[in-house]
Amino acid sequence: MRDVESIAKDRGLTTADLVAAAKTYLPSGQKDEYLMFASGGHAGQIFVVGLPSMRLLRSIAVFTPEPWQGWGFGVGNDILAEGFPKGKANLWGDTHHPALSETNGDYDGQFVFINDKINARVAVIDLRDWETKQIVKNPLTLSDHGGTFVTPNTEYIIEGGQYASPWGSEYVPISEYKEEYKGSVTLWKFDRNRGRIDKDQSFAIELPPYWQDLSDAGKLASDGYFFMNSLNTELATGGIQDKKPPFEAGASRNATDFLHIIDWRKAEQVFKAGKVQEIEGFPVITLKTALAEGLLHVTPEPRSPHGVDVAPKGDFIVVSGKLDPHVTIYSTDKIKKAIESKTYSGSDGFGVPILDFDSVVEARIEVGLGPLHTQFGPDGYAYTSLYLDSAVARWTMGGSYGSQTPEPDWTLVHKTPVHYNVGHIAAAEGDTVSPDGKYLVSLNKWSVDRFIQTGPLLPQNLQLIDISKQGANAPVIYDMAMGVGEPHYAQIIKADKINAWATYPEVGWDPQEQNINPMAPKPKMERVQRNSDGTVDIFMTAVRSHFNPEHIYLKQGDKVRWHITNIERAVDATHGFAVPVYNITASLEPGENVTIEFTADTPGTFPFYCSEFCSALHLEMMGYLMIEPD
Amino acid sequence: MTTITDRFLGPRINPADASSRSIRYGMPGFLLLAARVLLLVSLFLPYWRMELQAPQYPDGLHMTAYLNSLTGDVAEIDGLNHYIGMRSLYEAAEIERTVGVFILIAFVVMLELAAFVHTRWAALLVAPVVFFPVVFLVDLHLWMRHFGLNLDPNAPLSNAVKPFVPTALGKGGIGQFITIATPGPGLMLATVASFVLVTALYFHRRAYLPLVKQQNSAA
């Protein structure tokens, strides 16, 4: 310990610094207790970070091609293509909100979903092999922000639209905004057995052309509902170039916007009863039907809201308006009663009944400036990010939670400064029915002076906060620079809930099917097969340290299906497969079988090789592809 | 007049002696039975194990030999062995692995018979079983020697790794690997059976030699 003192002295570390280090340092070989699945923002990916070490463990390629994982360079291209909007190749994504699959409102560690805001897409990632299995393109809209959130048993993945736009984003002048621009929310049915979204069982609900924002599924007390914020209930259409109020002013003129309260179980019945309209080939419950069937209510919420977060027991819904220093807490019980008794204060311009604000609100707490998102602890505390204050507020819940905290109900307890401009926060399992507490990560948008200057583009700063103690004790204990994209939301799951494969279960495994591919080449089946229809199948195996076959002769114009199996069984014995000129790179994890299709349109001699340093003879793991000109 | 069978089987014990001197006459048969049980149990247990330790395999690589099969990380070890030009371990002792179980069953039958033979011929039936563990180890050693000394000269690491004799029991080393070869519980049971059988022969001699002599002198 004398050594520690002398190092601390040399480096100018305080006792608090040493405590923080002791809380977060992981000696080699020790493993993290939690995994944080963070959206990758513009990276279009998911980043997985271990807690408390805050080490980046993996990125998972989703909407953006990624060479190391061999995603989109011969493998995964068809999945990426499923998501191309209007048939145009879009090879990036703006991932915002990951959602881990849930069973009874708790993370089950099987799947993670994520939305792409820029093109309104949703992806499915299987947490056995951490690979993207499916991308669905929303046919109705081009932007989404209220997704992804799952219902308590992952019956549906909720994807709320963002910027209202004409159905299918057809051309309509903005002067016809109110009539022709639409808001919507889509409920993607998840088939857990297949590990895929079942598009045929999915549907959407038409909403007023507000800009629907974040959403959250009800659980326990509020099971069967989901809640969705909105902004621009003013129906502002901007036009700064014509001296009209810009969106930023027009869309935040009113003191309140609308919290949407949607009965999804009833909506499911309406969909199953066929009371839908096919729009862009997709079943939509029109706003008219939604109102006739009583699926949709709204209630006022502080303007420009961001987070809407359902408390662990489902009994309260916490909303933060960015421009209001309070968090507003709604009571599920009161909402249900108000719906029952039709306690309306009127209806919006589209006939949507407005539940009387005072009849549904439980409490309002002044927490600070720019409140955004709320997470929950196991001990009656809730946490709200404060963008303008650059802080995370800890406050006490009331109702049945109140007895767990020493402080009075519905009170601000403490604010932890963060650096800087916090967006989302994520507490360990902090949006489930059983939050773990312990850790909270503040996903800060700006880092300003926290790290060495990295040019004018700065990394985000993900700060780990220890929330294990009560009261005014919630210190920041680690700063993690994230220099590869801008994480928005993240979810933190107990690491032992995920049963990830160390290798694919059997040799010849097709990750797309999550099953053995009977066609997968195995040892002694290696060959180049010229078919009667002129196509060529190459059956290749990869093992330390050779491909077999090593000589591939093709003719210019051949249509090629190149099947490769990594026949290794050792953990981490991954091989790469890289072909020059043809823009091919694949990652073959032990047991994995892939098929890469291309047309041999460019003649030449192409040395292909293993791009993972697999063994001492890795450089020798190569072969020649020789394409004879016509 | 004694038949050949009688001469082979030797004198019978009269039932009164058998019960009055049950230990003397029961012991050889009991020990032979014990050896049979030990051998039969050993059929289901590993005879030999090898662990390979190297930095990149924190849990080690493990290979287990039963009388009739090789299990464990054999494919991985084969994969590594190809760098030094060693043939696949699946090609080693193929005949032994095919007939091993039948030989052991034959041994059990021989011991069964030996229990009825009260002459020195019993030793002939028991002896192969006594030497079985030694033969197993010698055979293992010869195979390893054969594999280790006959490396493919064109293998990638033929310059770095010269032909060698892997260690059949105990600690050895090759490249970055430390090898630890240990007898499995099956082989240990077979070895215990050997000692039991030697003891059985002692008691056999003590019980039946006087009877044989008696018979011979009577004849």
PDB file of C-alpha atoms in Angstrom, chain A residues 265-402:
ATOM      1  CA  ARG A 265     -53.549  -5.079 -27.034  1.00  0.00           C
ATOM      2  CA  LYS A 266     -56.744  -3.538 -28.314  1.00  0.00           C
ATOM      3  CA  ALA A 267     -54.908  -2.398 -31.433  1.00  0.00           C
ATOM      4  CA  GLU A 268     -53.764  -5.973 -32.008  1.00  0.00           C
ATOM      5  CA  GLN A 269     -57.399  -7.118 -31.899  1.00  0.00           C
ATOM      6  CA  VAL A 270     -58.395  -4.404 -34.332  1.00  0.00           C
ATOM      7  CA  PHE A 271     -55.602  -5.472 -36.681  1.00  0.00           C
ATOM      8  CA  LYS A 272     -56.544  -9.133 -36.383  1.00  0.00           C
ATOM      9  CA  ALA A 273     -60.168  -8.245 -37.074  1.00  0.00           C
ATOM     10  CA  GLY A 274     -58.958  -6.810 -40.360  1.00  0.00           C
ATOM     11  CA  LYS A 275     -59.988  -3.240 -39.632  1.00  0.00           C
ATOM     12  CA  VAL A 276     -56.956  -1.913 -41.436  1.00  0.00           C
ATOM     13  CA  GLN A 277     -56.160  -0.130 -44.625  1.00  0.00           C
ATOM     14  CA  GLU A 278     -53.340  -1.320 -46.863  1.00  0.00           C
ATOM     15  CA  ILE A 279     -50.973   1.603 -47.318  1.00  0.00           C
ATOM     16  CA  GLU A 280     -47.728   1.079 -49.170  1.00  0.00           C
ATOM     17  CA  GLY A 281     -48.554  -2.620 -48.950  1.00  0.00           C
ATOM     18  CA  PHE A 282     -48.639  -2.493 -45.169  1.00  0.00           C
ATOM     19  CA  PRO A 283     -51.667  -2.786 -42.872  1.00  0.00           C
ATOM     20  CA  VAL A 284     -52.411   0.496 -41.146  1.00  0.00           C
ATOM     21  CA  ILE A 285     -55.048   1.209 -38.533  1.00  0.00           C
ATOM     22  CA  THR A 286     -56.127   4.625 -39.694  1.00  0.00           C
ATOM     23  CA  LEU A 287     -56.457   7.463 -37.235  1.00  0.00           C
ATOM     24  CA  LYS A 288     -60.193   7.348 -37.799  1.00  0.00           C
ATOM     25  CA  THR A 289     -60.358   3.652 -36.867  1.00  0.00           C
ATOM     26  CA  ALA A 290     -57.989   4.172 -33.945  1.00  0.00           C
ATOM     27  CA  LEU A 291     -60.314   6.825 -32.542  1.00  0.00           C
ATOM     28  CA  ALA A 292     -63.470   4.828 -33.205  1.00  0.00           C
ATOM     29  CA  GLU A 293     -61.938   1.832 -31.421  1.00  0.00           C
ATOM     30  CA  GLY A 294     -60.633   3.936 -28.516  1.00  0.00           C
ATOM     31  CA  LEU A 295     -56.984   2.943 -29.086  1.00  0.00           C
ATOM     32  CA  LEU A 296     -55.536   6.398 -28.773  1.00  0.00           C
ATOM     33  CA  HIS A 297     -55.616   9.090 -26.137  1.00  0.00           C
ATOM     34  CA  VAL A 298     -53.303  11.990 -25.523  1.00  0.00           C
ATOM     35  CA  THR A 299     -52.615  14.154 -22.542  1.00  0.00           C
ATOM     36  CA  PRO A 300     -50.625  17.376 -22.318  1.00  0.00           C
ATOM     37  CA  GLU A 301     -46.960  17.126 -21.465  1.00  0.00           C
ATOM     38  CA  PRO A 302     -44.288  19.803 -21.034  1.00  0.00           C
ATOM     39  CA  ARG A 303     -43.237  21.040 -24.448  1.00  0.00           C
ATOM     40  CA  SER A 304     -40.406  19.652 -26.453  1.00  0.00           C
ATOM     41  CA  PRO A 305     -40.363  16.421 -24.459  1.00  0.00           C
ATOM     42  CA  HIS A 306     -37.707  13.847 -24.853  1.00  0.00           C
ATOM     43  CA  GLY A 307     -37.864  10.887 -22.517  1.00  0.00           C
ATOM     44  CA  VAL A 308     -40.960   8.993 -21.528  1.00  0.00           C
ATOM     45  CA  ASP A 309     -39.999   6.273 -19.099  1.00  0.00           C
ATOM     46  CA  VAL A 310     -42.186   3.748 -17.337  1.00  0.00           C
ATOM     47  CA  ALA A 311     -41.380   3.015 -13.684  1.00  0.00           C
ATOM     48  CA  PRO A 312     -40.391  -0.558 -12.711  1.00  0.00           C
ATOM     49  CA  LYS A 313     -43.860  -1.545 -11.525  1.00  0.00           C
ATOM     50  CA  GLY A 314     -45.482   0.151 -14.481  1.00  0.00           C
ATOM     51  CA  ASP A 315     -47.466   2.414 -12.187  1.00  0.00           C
ATOM     52  CA  PHE A 316     -45.860   5.734 -13.091  1.00  0.00           C
ATOM     53  CA  ILE A 317     -44.742   7.297 -16.332  1.00  0.00           C
ATOM     54  CA  VAL A 318     -42.027   9.928 -16.150  1.00  0.00           C
ATOM     55  CA  VAL A 319     -41.870  12.589 -18.851  1.00  0.00           C
ATOM     56  CA  SER A 320     -39.283  15.316 -19.237  1.00  0.00           C
ATOM     57  CA  GLY A 321     -39.812  18.376 -21.355  1.00  0.00           C
ATOM     58  CA  LYS A 322     -36.456  19.724 -22.446  1.00  0.00           C
ATOM     59  CA  LEU A 323     -37.597  23.289 -21.886  1.00  0.00           C
ATOM     60  CA  ASP A 324     -39.227  22.703 -18.515  1.00  0.00           C
ATOM     61  CA  PRO A 325     -37.148  22.199 -15.357  1.00  0.00           C
ATOM     62  CA  HIS A 326     -39.503  19.552 -14.011  1.00  0.00           C
ATOM     63  CA  VAL A 327     -40.017  15.910 -14.471  1.00  0.00           C
ATOM     64  CA  THR A 328     -43.716  15.220 -14.782  1.00  0.00           C
ATOM     65  CA  ILE A 329     -44.956  11.969 -13.320  1.00  0.00           C
ATOM     66  CA  TYR A 330     -48.193  10.496 -14.581  1.00  0.00           C
ATOM     67  CA  SER A 331     -50.105   7.807 -12.758  1.00  0.00           C
ATOM     68  CA  THR A 332     -51.129   4.712 -14.688  1.00  0.00           C
ATOM     69  CA  ASP A 333     -54.047   4.283 -12.359  1.00  0.00           C
ATOM     70  CA  LYS A 334     -55.250   7.830 -12.946  1.00  0.00           C
ATOM     71  CA  ILE A 335     -54.811   7.468 -16.710  1.00  0.00           C
ATOM     72  CA  LYS A 336     -56.904   4.318 -16.713  1.00  0.00           C
ATOM     73  CA  LYS A 337     -59.591   5.994 -14.628  1.00  0.00           C
ATOM     74  CA  ALA A 338     -59.599   9.073 -16.860  1.00  0.00           C
ATOM     75  CA  ILE A 339     -59.969   6.884 -19.950  1.00  0.00           C
ATOM     76  CA  GLU A 340     -62.747   4.951 -18.252  1.00  0.00           C
ATOM     77  CA  SER A 341     -64.640   8.043 -17.168  1.00  0.00           C
ATOM     78  CA  LYS A 342     -63.768   9.987 -20.309  1.00  0.00           C
ATOM     79  CA  THR A 343     -62.305  12.810 -18.245  1.00  0.00           C
ATOM     80  CA  TYR A 344     -61.351  14.878 -21.265  1.00  0.00           C
ATOM     81  CA  SER A 345     -60.292  18.476 -21.423  1.00  0.00           C
ATOM     82  CA  GLY A 346     -61.107  18.541 -25.129  1.00  0.00           C
ATOM     83  CA  SER A 347     -59.708  17.024 -28.261  1.00  0.00           C
ATOM     84  CA  ASP A 348     -56.831  17.929 -30.520  1.00  0.00           C
ATOM     85  CA  GLY A 349     -57.318  19.170 -34.067  1.00  0.00           C
ATOM     86  CA  PHE A 350     -57.648  15.562 -35.282  1.00  0.00           C
ATOM     87  CA  GLY A 351     -60.315  14.460 -32.855  1.00  0.00           C
ATOM     88  CA  VAL A 352     -57.989  12.686 -30.469  1.00  0.00           C
ATOM     89  CA  PRO A 353     -59.422  12.916 -26.937  1.00  0.00           C
ATOM     90  CA  ILE A 354     -57.180  14.811 -24.522  1.00  0.00           C
ATOM     91  CA  LEU A 355     -57.151  13.393 -21.007  1.00  0.00           C
ATOM     92  CA  ASP A 356     -57.367  16.176 -18.467  1.00  0.00           C
ATOM     93  CA  PHE A 357     -53.812  16.909 -17.333  1.00  0.00           C
ATOM     94  CA  ASP A 358     -54.620  17.468 -13.647  1.00  0.00           C
ATOM     95  CA  SER A 359     -56.577  14.223 -13.513  1.00  0.00           C
ATOM     96  CA  VAL A 360     -53.664  12.068 -14.634  1.00  0.00           C
ATOM     97  CA  VAL A 361     -50.621  13.742 -13.099  1.00  0.00           C
ATOM     98  CA  GLU A 362     -49.216  12.322  -9.892  1.00  0.00           C
ATOM     99  CA  ALA A 363     -46.323  14.691  -9.203  1.00  0.00           C
ATOM    100  CA  ARG A 364     -43.990  17.275 -10.696  1.00  0.00           C
ATOM    101  CA  ILE A 365     -40.485  17.692  -9.383  1.00  0.00           C
ATOM    102  CA  GLU A 366     -38.135  20.481 -10.217  1.00  0.00           C
ATOM    103  CA  VAL A 367     -34.881  18.698 -11.029  1.00  0.00           C
ATOM    104  CA  GLY A 368     -32.945  21.228 -13.095  1.00  0.00           C
ATOM    105  CA  LEU A 369     -32.490  22.553 -16.587  1.00  0.00           C
ATOM    106  CA  GLY A 370     -32.923  20.494 -19.703  1.00  0.00           C
ATOM    107  CA  PRO A 371     -34.240  17.231 -18.256  1.00  0.00           C
ATOM    108  CA  LEU A 372     -34.216  14.477 -20.847  1.00  0.00           C
ATOM    109  CA  HIS A 373     -34.322  10.835 -19.829  1.00  0.00           C
ATOM    110  CA  THR A 374     -35.094   8.893 -16.701  1.00  0.00           C
ATOM    111  CA  GLN A 375     -33.812   5.572 -15.391  1.00  0.00           C
ATOM    112  CA  PHE A 376     -34.631   3.710 -12.225  1.00  0.00           C
ATOM    113  CA  GLY A 377     -32.808   2.109  -9.348  1.00  0.00           C
ATOM    114  CA  PRO A 378     -33.942  -0.818  -7.210  1.00  0.00           C
ATOM    115  CA  ASP A 379     -34.247   1.331  -4.107  1.00  0.00           C
ATOM    116  CA  GLY A 380     -36.879   3.943  -4.853  1.00  0.00           C
ATOM    117  CA  TYR A 381     -34.548   6.347  -6.636  1.00  0.00           C
ATOM    118  CA  ALA A 382     -34.988   7.597 -10.153  1.00  0.00           C
ATOM    119  CA  TYR A 383     -32.338   9.373 -12.205  1.00  0.00           C
ATOM    120  CA  THR A 384     -32.881  12.027 -14.828  1.00  0.00           C
ATOM    121  CA  SER A 385     -30.309  13.444 -17.210  1.00  0.00           C
ATOM    122  CA  LEU A 386     -30.091  17.234 -17.284  1.00  0.00           C
ATOM    123  CA  TYR A 387     -28.723  18.365 -20.609  1.00  0.00           C
ATOM    124  CA  LEU A 388     -28.338  22.068 -19.858  1.00  0.00           C
ATOM    125  CA  ASP A 389     -27.137  21.601 -16.294  1.00  0.00           C
ATOM    126  CA  SER A 390     -24.728  18.873 -17.431  1.00  0.00           C
ATOM    127  CA  ALA A 391     -25.759  16.761 -14.510  1.00  0.00           C
ATOM    128  CA  VAL A 392     -27.608  13.627 -13.515  1.00  0.00           C
ATOM    129  CA  ALA A 393     -30.339  14.222 -10.955  1.00  0.00           C
ATOM    130  CA  ARG A 394     -31.238  11.622  -8.348  1.00  0.00           C
ATOM    131  CA  TRP A 395     -34.754  11.969  -7.005  1.00  0.00           C
ATOM    132  CA  THR A 396     -37.092   9.916  -4.914  1.00  0.00           C
ATOM    133  CA  MET A 397     -40.162   8.148  -6.148  1.00  0.00           C
ATOM    134  CA  GLY A 398     -43.397   8.156  -4.206  1.00  0.00           C
ATOM    135  CA  GLY A 399     -46.186   5.639  -3.999  1.00  0.00           C
ATOM    136  CA  SER A 400     -45.022   2.185  -2.917  1.00  0.00           C
ATOM    137  CA  TYR A 401     -41.408   3.064  -3.817  1.00  0.00           C
ATOM    138  CA  GLY A 402     -41.220   5.911  -1.329  1.00  0.00           C
TER     139      GLY A 402
END
